[in-house]
């Protein structure tokens, strides 16, 4: 381990093929680790966000962190493909793999958190993680998972594609599941193989104490808010919401997302009702959520976490494809009365108008859900760091 006066080095990886969910999770972790000045024996925290996020994203990066952009990928009909560069996918993965190896080798992190895909897209992280485990066995390597992966059958196929899961248990120290097992537990649903259950640590939802920018709060009050995440698949909800009617005295702000195609954004603006403003993005989503009277949104992990950090009523309209993740999340949270849910098949401006009318005058109690995931992550890192300073590494070379 480094001397106590040296910064604690963190690498946060996200592949980022669709939307902004993966990088937003890692950004939340970065802010939480920087803010937890009592952890790591008082050592300052520094690090790198290794991400494939698109050019259009504006990232609120904490002090002490930098960003390394991987060449972008997106999902096509036959799997992942290059987002911008016109080269074969194998060539692009080769570039991403070499960038990742360079970052890991140069940073020599004390902590590596890999979001969602244990070895990255097409195994692009595998060699870098293996080299770290061999050369620096004291480095903590963690797999971070949202609380819902997908339907059990789909999740099982993805785990099977990794091959022998012994390699996962040899490389990773823990699996952080960013959720509350009382709401949804990937161990009991079949979304996580039994061989990996012993690595699981539930942190709670990454909701409470998220970093936000007070100066980014909208000044117009009161208002109803509709959000569709990155916006690449949010046209139907934003289109219906823009035509809904909100109660007298309220404005309606529809945030279409920075990744919504320009043609779709123009289409939504063209049908917007009086008193409705349609914009592509806001400086800070959480700041906007905190001041809303009611919220309509899709059911992506990060938007849901930001919503649940408030007592504002929320109506989730989850997508059903290409994954069941949002539908499973929405139904699980509705079962504990944390949100309301509307099936996309029932989505109409009239249904939204009706829900909004009843929502703006009430609040939503979410105290039954563990929302302290950011503090939970900081505690896990602190515990692992303390253990590493008192024990010699016991891992064998893999």
CSV table of C-alpha atoms in Angstrom, one decimal:
chain,number,residue,atom,x,y,z
A,1,UNK,CA,0.0,0.0,0.0
A,2,UNK,CA,1.1,3.6,-0.5
A,3,UNK,CA,2.1,5.9,2.3
A,4,UNK,CA,-0.8,7.4,4.3
A,5,UNK,CA,-0.1,10.9,2.9
A,6,UNK,CA,-0.5,9.7,-0.8
A,7,UNK,CA,-3.8,10.1,-2.5
A,8,UNK,CA,-6.2,7.2,-2.7
A,9,UNK,CA,-6.4,6.3,-6.4
A,10,UNK,CA,-9.7,5.2,-7.9
A,11,UNK,CA,-10.5,4.0,-11.4
A,12,UNK,CA,-14.2,3.9,-12.4
A,13,UNK,CA,-15.0,2.1,-15.7
A,14,UNK,CA,-18.3,2.3,-17.6
A,15,UNK,CA,-18.8,1.0,-21.2
A,16,UNK,CA,-21.7,3.5,-22.0
A,17,UNK,CA,-23.3,2.1,-25.2
A,18,UNK,CA,-26.8,3.5,-24.7
A,19,UNK,CA,-27.9,6.5,-22.6
A,20,UNK,CA,-26.0,8.0,-19.7
A,21,UNK,CA,-26.9,5.6,-16.9
A,22,UNK,CA,-23.6,3.9,-16.4
A,23,UNK,CA,-21.4,7.0,-16.3
A,24,UNK,CA,-23.9,8.8,-14.1
A,25,UNK,CA,-23.7,6.0,-11.5
A,26,UNK,CA,-19.9,6.2,-11.5
A,27,UNK,CA,-20.0,10.0,-11.3
A,28,UNK,CA,-22.2,9.7,-8.2
A,29,UNK,CA,-19.7,7.3,-6.7
A,30,UNK,CA,-16.8,9.7,-7.5
A,31,UNK,CA,-18.5,12.6,-5.8
A,32,UNK,CA,-19.4,10.5,-2.8
A,33,UNK,CA,-15.8,9.2,-2.4
A,34,UNK,CA,-14.3,12.7,-2.7
A,35,UNK,CA,-16.8,14.1,-0.2
A,36,UNK,CA,-16.2,11.4,2.4
A,37,UNK,CA,-13.1,13.0,4.0
A,38,UNK,CA,-13.2,10.7,7.0
A,39,UNK,CA,-12.6,7.6,4.9
A,40,UNK,CA,-9.3,6.2,3.6
A,41,UNK,CA,-7.4,7.3,6.8
A,42,UNK,CA,-7.8,10.9,5.8
A,43,UNK,CA,-6.1,10.5,2.4
A,44,UNK,CA,-7.4,12.6,-0.4
A,45,UNK,CA,-9.2,10.8,-3.2
A,46,UNK,CA,-8.1,11.2,-6.9
A,47,UNK,CA,-8.9,9.1,-9.9
A,48,UNK,CA,-10.0,8.6,-13.5
A,49,UNK,CA,-13.4,8.0,-15.1
A,50,UNK,CA,-12.8,5.6,-18.0
A,51,UNK,CA,-15.9,5.9,-20.1
A,52,UNK,CA,-17.3,5.5,-23.6
A,53,UNK,CA,-19.9,8.2,-23.2
A,54,UNK,CA,-20.9,10.2,-26.3
A,55,UNK,CA,-19.6,13.6,-27.3
A,56,UNK,CA,-22.8,15.3,-26.3
A,57,UNK,CA,-22.6,14.5,-22.6
A,58,UNK,CA,-21.7,17.3,-20.2
A,59,UNK,CA,-20.1,15.6,-17.2
A,60,UNK,CA,-20.0,17.1,-13.7
A,61,UNK,CA,-16.6,15.7,-12.7
A,62,UNK,CA,-15.5,16.2,-9.1
A,63,UNK,CA,-12.3,17.9,-8.1
A,64,UNK,CA,-9.3,15.5,-8.3
A,65,UNK,CA,-10.9,13.3,-11.1
A,66,UNK,CA,-10.2,13.3,-14.8
A,67,UNK,CA,-12.0,11.6,-17.7
A,68,UNK,CA,-10.5,9.3,-20.4
A,69,UNK,CA,-12.9,8.8,-23.3
A,70,UNK,CA,-12.9,5.5,-25.0
A,71,UNK,CA,-14.0,5.4,-28.7
A,72,UNK,CA,-17.7,5.1,-28.6
A,73,UNK,CA,-19.9,2.0,-29.2
A,74,UNK,CA,-23.6,1.6,-29.6
A,75,UNK,CA,-26.0,-1.3,-29.9
A,76,UNK,CA,-26.9,-2.5,-33.4
A,77,UNK,CA,-29.2,-5.4,-34.6
A,78,UNK,CA,-26.3,-7.8,-34.3
A,79,UNK,CA,-24.8,-6.6,-31.1
A,80,UNK,CA,-22.3,-3.8,-30.3
A,81,UNK,CA,-20.9,-1.7,-33.1
A,82,UNK,CA,-18.7,1.5,-33.4
A,83,UNK,CA,-20.7,4.6,-32.7
A,84,UNK,CA,-18.6,7.0,-34.8
A,85,UNK,CA,-15.4,5.5,-36.1
A,86,UNK,CA,-15.8,3.5,-39.4
A,87,UNK,CA,-13.6,0.5,-38.6
A,88,UNK,CA,-14.5,-3.1,-37.8
A,89,UNK,CA,-15.7,-3.7,-34.3
A,90,UNK,CA,-12.7,-5.9,-33.6
A,91,UNK,CA,-10.3,-3.1,-34.4
A,92,UNK,CA,-12.3,-0.7,-32.2
A,93,UNK,CA,-12.2,-3.1,-29.3
A,94,UNK,CA,-8.5,-3.4,-29.8
A,95,UNK,CA,-8.1,0.4,-29.4
A,96,UNK,CA,-10.3,0.5,-26.3
A,97,UNK,CA,-8.4,-2.4,-24.8
A,98,UNK,CA,-5.1,-0.7,-25.2
A,99,UNK,CA,-6.4,2.6,-23.8
A,100,UNK,CA,-7.7,0.7,-20.8
A,101,UNK,CA,-4.4,-1.0,-20.2
A,102,UNK,CA,-2.6,2.2,-20.4
A,103,UNK,CA,-4.8,3.9,-17.9
A,104,UNK,CA,-4.7,1.1,-15.4
A,105,UNK,CA,-0.9,0.7,-15.8
A,106,UNK,CA,-0.3,4.4,-15.4
A,107,UNK,CA,-2.8,5.1,-12.6
A,108,UNK,CA,-2.0,2.0,-10.5
A,109,UNK,CA,-5.3,2.4,-8.7
A,110,UNK,CA,-6.0,1.3,-5.1
A,111,UNK,CA,-9.7,0.7,-6.1
A,112,UNK,CA,-11.2,-0.3,-9.4
A,113,UNK,CA,-15.0,-0.3,-9.9
A,114,UNK,CA,-16.3,-1.9,-13.1
A,115,UNK,CA,-19.8,-1.0,-13.9
A,116,UNK,CA,-22.1,-3.7,-15.1
A,117,UNK,CA,-19.9,-5.8,-17.4
A,118,UNK,CA,-17.2,-7.7,-15.4
A,119,UNK,CA,-14.6,-7.7,-18.2
A,120,UNK,CA,-15.9,-4.8,-20.2
A,121,UNK,CA,-17.4,-5.0,-23.7
A,122,UNK,CA,-16.0,-8.1,-25.6
A,123,UNK,CA,-13.6,-8.7,-22.8
A,124,UNK,CA,-11.7,-5.4,-23.3
A,125,UNK,CA,-10.8,-5.1,-19.6
A,126,UNK,CA,-9.9,-8.7,-19.0
A,127,UNK,CA,-6.1,-8.4,-19.5
A,128,UNK,CA,-5.8,-5.1,-17.6
A,129,UNK,CA,-7.7,-6.7,-14.6
A,130,UNK,CA,-5.6,-9.9,-14.7
A,131,UNK,CA,-2.4,-7.8,-14.8
A,132,UNK,CA,-3.5,-5.8,-11.9
A,133,UNK,CA,-4.4,-8.8,-9.8
A,134,UNK,CA,-1.0,-10.4,-10.5
A,135,UNK,CA,1.2,-7.2,-10.1
A,136,UNK,CA,-0.8,-5.5,-7.3
A,137,UNK,CA,-2.8,-8.1,-5.4
A,138,UNK,CA,-3.6,-5.5,-2.7
A,139,UNK,CA,-5.7,-3.5,-5.2
A,140,UNK,CA,-9.5,-3.8,-4.5
A,141,UNK,CA,-11.4,-4.7,-7.6
A,142,UNK,CA,-15.2,-4.4,-7.5
A,143,UNK,CA,-18.1,-5.2,-9.9
A,144,UNK,CA,-20.9,-2.6,-9.5
A,145,UNK,CA,-24.4,-3.7,-10.5
A,146,UNK,CA,-27.7,-1.9,-10.5
A,147,UNK,CA,-30.3,-3.6,-8.4
A,148,UNK,CA,-32.1,-5.1,-11.4
A,149,UNK,CA,-30.3,-6.7,-14.3
A,150,UNK,CA,-33.0,-8.1,-16.6
A,151,UNK,CA,-35.3,-11.0,-16.8
A,152,UNK,CA,-33.7,-14.2,-15.4
A,153,UNK,CA,-33.4,-16.0,-18.7
A,154,UNK,CA,-31.7,-13.0,-20.4
A,155,UNK,CA,-29.4,-12.5,-17.4
A,156,UNK,CA,-28.4,-16.2,-17.4
A,157,UNK,CA,-27.4,-16.0,-21.0
A,158,UNK,CA,-25.2,-13.0,-20.4
A,159,UNK,CA,-23.4,-14.7,-17.5
A,160,UNK,CA,-23.0,-17.9,-19.5
A,161,UNK,CA,-21.3,-15.9,-22.3
A,162,UNK,CA,-18.5,-15.1,-19.8
A,163,UNK,CA,-17.6,-18.8,-19.6
A,164,UNK,CA,-16.1,-20.2,-16.4
A,165,UNK,CA,-17.2,-17.8,-13.5
A,166,UNK,CA,-14.2,-18.9,-11.5
A,167,UNK,CA,-12.3,-16.2,-13.2
A,168,UNK,CA,-14.8,-13.6,-11.8
A,169,UNK,CA,-14.4,-14.9,-8.3
A,170,UNK,CA,-10.6,-14.9,-8.7
A,171,UNK,CA,-10.4,-11.3,-9.9
A,172,UNK,CA,-13.2,-9.5,-8.1
A,173,UNK,CA,-13.2,-8.9,-4.3
A,174,UNK,CA,-16.8,-7.9,-4.1
A,175,UNK,CA,-19.9,-7.3,-6.1
A,176,UNK,CA,-21.7,-4.1,-5.0
A,177,UNK,CA,-25.5,-4.3,-5.8
A,178,UNK,CA,-26.8,-0.7,-5.7
A,179,UNK,CA,-30.2,-1.5,-4.2
A,180,UNK,CA,-32.3,-2.7,-1.3
A,181,UNK,CA,-32.8,-6.5,-1.2
A,182,UNK,CA,-36.1,-6.0,0.5
A,183,UNK,CA,-37.3,-4.3,-2.7
A,184,UNK,CA,-35.5,-6.6,-5.3
A,185,UNK,CA,-32.8,-9.2,-4.7
A,186,UNK,CA,-30.9,-10.5,-7.7
A,187,UNK,CA,-29.8,-13.5,-5.7
A,188,UNK,CA,-33.4,-14.8,-5.3
A,189,UNK,CA,-34.7,-13.8,-8.7
A,190,UNK,CA,-32.1,-15.9,-10.6
A,191,UNK,CA,-30.5,-12.8,-12.2
A,192,UNK,CA,-27.1,-13.6,-10.5
A,193,UNK,CA,-25.5,-17.1,-10.6
A,194,UNK,CA,-25.2,-18.9,-7.3
A,195,UNK,CA,-21.4,-19.1,-7.6
A,196,UNK,CA,-21.3,-15.3,-7.2
A,197,UNK,CA,-23.7,-14.9,-4.3
A,198,UNK,CA,-20.9,-14.8,-1.7
A,199,UNK,CA,-19.4,-11.7,-3.2
A,200,UNK,CA,-22.6,-9.7,-3.0
A,201,UNK,CA,-22.8,-6.6,-0.8
A,202,UNK,CA,-26.0,-4.6,-1.1
A,203,UNK,CA,-25.3,-0.9,-0.6
A,204,UNK,CA,-28.7,0.6,-0.8
A,205,UNK,CA,-30.0,2.7,-3.7
A,206,UNK,CA,-27.5,5.5,-4.8
A,207,UNK,CA,-30.1,8.1,-3.9
A,208,UNK,CA,-29.6,10.1,-0.7
A,209,UNK,CA,-26.9,12.7,-0.6
A,210,UNK,CA,-26.3,12.8,-4.4
A,211,UNK,CA,-24.2,15.7,-5.6
A,212,UNK,CA,-26.2,18.5,-7.2
A,213,UNK,CA,-25.8,22.2,-8.2
A,214,UNK,CA,-28.1,24.5,-6.2
A,215,UNK,CA,-27.5,27.3,-8.6
A,216,UNK,CA,-29.0,25.1,-11.4
A,217,UNK,CA,-32.4,25.0,-9.8
A,218,UNK,CA,-35.2,26.4,-12.1
A,219,UNK,CA,-36.7,29.6,-10.8
A,220,UNK,CA,-40.1,29.2,-12.3
A,221,UNK,CA,-42.5,27.8,-9.7
A,222,UNK,CA,-44.5,25.7,-9.4
A,223,UNK,CA,-44.0,23.2,-12.2
A,224,UNK,CA,-44.5,19.6,-13.3
A,225,UNK,CA,-41.5,17.7,-14.7
A,226,UNK,CA,-41.3,15.0,-17.3
A,227,UNK,CA,-37.9,13.4,-17.9
A,228,UNK,CA,-36.9,10.5,-20.3
A,229,UNK,CA,-33.3,9.9,-19.4
A,230,UNK,CA,-30.8,10.3,-22.2
A,231,UNK,CA,-33.7,10.5,-24.6
A,232,UNK,CA,-32.6,8.0,-27.2
A,233,UNK,CA,-35.8,5.9,-26.6
A,234,UNK,CA,-38.0,8.5,-24.9
A,235,UNK,CA,-40.0,9.8,-27.8
A,236,UNK,CA,-43.3,8.1,-27.0
A,237,UNK,CA,-43.4,9.3,-23.3
A,238,UNK,CA,-42.2,12.8,-24.1
A,239,UNK,CA,-44.7,13.2,-27.0
A,240,UNK,CA,-47.6,12.1,-24.8
A,241,UNK,CA,-46.5,14.2,-21.9
A,242,UNK,CA,-46.1,17.3,-24.0
A,243,UNK,CA,-49.8,17.1,-25.0
A,244,UNK,CA,-51.0,16.6,-21.4
A,245,UNK,CA,-52.7,19.3,-19.4
A,246,UNK,CA,-51.3,20.4,-16.0
A,247,UNK,CA,-53.2,22.0,-13.2
A,248,UNK,CA,-53.9,25.7,-13.3
A,249,UNK,CA,-51.0,27.7,-11.9
A,250,UNK,CA,-48.4,25.0,-12.9
A,251,UNK,CA,-46.0,25.1,-15.8
A,252,UNK,CA,-44.9,21.8,-17.5
A,253,UNK,CA,-41.2,21.2,-18.2
A,254,UNK,CA,-40.4,18.3,-20.5
A,255,UNK,CA,-36.8,17.4,-20.7
A,256,UNK,CA,-36.3,15.3,-23.8
A,257,UNK,CA,-32.7,14.3,-23.1
A,258,UNK,CA,-29.4,15.2,-24.9
A,259,UNK,CA,-29.4,12.0,-27.0
A,260,UNK,CA,-32.9,12.5,-28.5
A,261,UNK,CA,-32.7,12.8,-32.3
A,262,UNK,CA,-33.3,16.4,-33.5
A,263,UNK,CA,-36.3,15.3,-35.6
A,264,UNK,CA,-38.0,13.7,-32.6
A,265,UNK,CA,-37.3,16.8,-30.4
A,266,UNK,CA,-38.9,19.1,-33.1
A,267,UNK,CA,-41.9,16.8,-33.3
A,268,UNK,CA,-42.5,17.0,-29.6
A,269,UNK,CA,-42.1,20.8,-29.5
A,270,UNK,CA,-44.7,21.0,-32.3
A,271,UNK,CA,-47.4,19.3,-30.3
A,272,UNK,CA,-46.7,20.9,-26.9
A,273,UNK,CA,-49.7,22.2,-25.1
A,274,UNK,CA,-49.9,25.8,-23.8
A,275,UNK,CA,-47.8,26.3,-20.7
A,276,UNK,CA,-45.4,23.4,-21.7
A,277,UNK,CA,-41.7,24.0,-22.4
A,278,UNK,CA,-39.7,21.2,-24.2
A,279,UNK,CA,-36.0,21.4,-23.8
A,280,UNK,CA,-33.2,18.9,-24.7
A,281,UNK,CA,-31.4,19.0,-21.3
A,282,UNK,CA,-31.0,20.9,-18.0
A,283,UNK,CA,-27.7,21.8,-16.2
A,284,UNK,CA,-28.5,19.5,-13.3
A,285,UNK,CA,-31.2,16.9,-13.3
A,286,UNK,CA,-31.4,16.5,-9.6
A,287,UNK,CA,-31.7,20.2,-9.0
A,288,UNK,CA,-34.6,20.2,-11.4
A,289,UNK,CA,-36.3,17.2,-9.8
A,290,UNK,CA,-36.0,18.7,-6.3
A,291,UNK,CA,-38.2,21.6,-7.1
A,292,UNK,CA,-40.9,19.9,-9.1
A,293,UNK,CA,-44.4,19.4,-7.8
A,294,UNK,CA,-44.8,16.0,-9.6
A,295,UNK,CA,-42.6,13.9,-11.9
A,296,UNK,CA,-43.3,11.7,-14.8
A,297,UNK,CA,-40.4,9.7,-16.1
A,298,UNK,CA,-39.1,6.5,-17.5
A,299,UNK,CA,-37.7,4.0,-15.0
A,300,UNK,CA,-33.9,4.1,-15.6
A,301,UNK,CA,-31.8,3.5,-12.5
A,302,UNK,CA,-30.3,7.0,-12.0
A,303,UNK,CA,-33.5,9.0,-12.7
A,304,UNK,CA,-35.3,6.8,-10.2
A,305,UNK,CA,-32.6,7.2,-7.6
A,306,UNK,CA,-32.8,11.0,-8.0
A,307,UNK,CA,-36.6,11.0,-7.8
A,308,UNK,CA,-36.5,8.8,-4.7
A,309,UNK,CA,-34.2,11.2,-2.9
A,310,UNK,CA,-37.2,13.5,-2.6
A,311,UNK,CA,-40.8,13.1,-1.4
A,312,UNK,CA,-42.2,14.2,-4.7
A,313,UNK,CA,-44.8,11.9,-6.3
A,314,UNK,CA,-43.5,10.1,-9.3
A,315,UNK,CA,-45.2,8.2,-12.1
A,316,UNK,CA,-42.9,5.7,-13.8
A,317,UNK,CA,-43.6,4.7,-17.4
A,318,UNK,CA,-41.0,1.9,-18.0
A,319,UNK,CA,-39.8,0.7,-21.3
A,320,UNK,CA,-40.3,-3.1,-22.1
A,321,UNK,CA,-37.6,-3.5,-24.6
A,322,UNK,CA,-34.8,-4.2,-25.4
A,323,UNK,CA,-34.6,-5.2,-21.6
A,324,UNK,CA,-37.2,-5.8,-18.9
A,325,UNK,CA,-35.0,-4.0,-16.4
A,326,UNK,CA,-37.2,-0.9,-16.2
A,327,UNK,CA,-40.4,-2.8,-15.9
A,328,UNK,CA,-39.1,-5.0,-13.1
A,329,UNK,CA,-37.7,-2.0,-11.2
A,330,UNK,CA,-40.9,0.0,-11.6
A,331,UNK,CA,-43.2,-2.8,-10.4
A,332,UNK,CA,-40.9,-3.6,-7.4
A,333,UNK,CA,-40.9,0.0,-6.2
A,334,UNK,CA,-44.6,0.3,-6.8
A,335,UNK,CA,-45.1,-2.8,-4.6
A,336,UNK,CA,-43.5,-0.9,-1.6
A,337,UNK,CA,-45.5,2.2,-2.5
A,338,UNK,CA,-42.5,4.3,-3.4
A,339,UNK,CA,-43.8,5.2,-6.9
A,340,UNK,CA,-46.8,4.9,-9.2
A,341,UNK,CA,-46.6,3.0,-12.5
A,342,UNK,CA,-48.2,3.3,-15.9
A,343,UNK,CA,-47.8,0.7,-18.5
A,344,UNK,CA,-46.6,2.1,-21.9
A,345,UNK,CA,-49.5,0.4,-23.5
A,346,UNK,CA,-51.8,2.6,-21.5
A,347,UNK,CA,-49.9,5.8,-22.1
A,348,UNK,CA,-52.1,8.7,-23.3
A,349,UNK,CA,-52.1,12.4,-22.6
A,350,UNK,CA,-55.4,12.0,-20.8
A,351,UNK,CA,-54.0,9.4,-18.4
A,352,UNK,CA,-51.0,11.6,-17.7
A,353,UNK,CA,-53.3,14.6,-17.2
A,354,UNK,CA,-55.4,12.6,-14.7
A,355,UNK,CA,-52.4,11.4,-12.7
A,356,UNK,CA,-50.8,14.9,-12.5
A,357,UNK,CA,-53.9,16.5,-11.3
A,358,UNK,CA,-54.0,14.2,-8.2
A,359,UNK,CA,-50.2,14.3,-7.6
A,360,UNK,CA,-49.3,18.0,-7.4
A,361,UNK,CA,-51.1,18.4,-4.0
A,362,UNK,CA,-49.5,15.4,-2.2
A,363,UNK,CA,-46.1,13.9,-1.2
A,364,UNK,CA,-44.7,10.4,-1.4
A,365,UNK,CA,-43.2,8.6,1.7
A,366,UNK,CA,-40.2,6.5,0.7
A,367,UNK,CA,-38.6,6.0,4.1
A,368,UNK,CA,-39.2,2.2,3.9
A,369,UNK,CA,-36.6,1.9,1.1
A,370,UNK,CA,-32.8,1.9,1.8
A,371,UNK,CA,-31.7,5.0,-0.1
A,372,UNK,CA,-28.3,5.5,1.5
A,373,UNK,CA,-26.3,3.6,-1.1
A,374,UNK,CA,-23.6,6.3,-1.5
A,375,UNK,CA,-22.8,6.2,2.2
A,376,UNK,CA,-22.9,2.4,1.9
A,377,UNK,CA,-20.3,2.4,-0.8
A,378,UNK,CA,-18.1,4.8,1.2
A,379,UNK,CA,-18.3,2.4,4.2
A,380,UNK,CA,-17.4,-0.6,2.1
A,381,UNK,CA,-14.3,1.2,0.6
A,382,UNK,CA,-13.3,2.4,4.1
A,383,UNK,CA,-13.6,-1.2,5.5
A,384,UNK,CA,-11.7,-2.7,2.6
A,385,UNK,CA,-9.0,0.0,3.0
A,386,UNK,CA,-8.6,-0.6,6.7
A,387,UNK,CA,-8.4,-4.4,6.1
A,388,UNK,CA,-5.7,-3.9,3.4
A,389,UNK,CA,-3.5,-1.9,5.8
A,390,UNK,CA,-3.6,-4.5,8.5
A,391,UNK,CA,-3.3,-7.7,6.4
A,392,UNK,CA,-0.9,-9.0,3.9
A,393,UNK,CA,-2.5,-9.7,0.5
A,394,UNK,CA,-3.5,-13.4,0.4
A,395,UNK,CA,-4.6,-13.7,-3.2
A,396,UNK,CA,-2.7,-16.1,-5.5
A,397,UNK,CA,-1.8,-15.2,-9.0
A,398,UNK,CA,-4.5,-16.0,-11.6
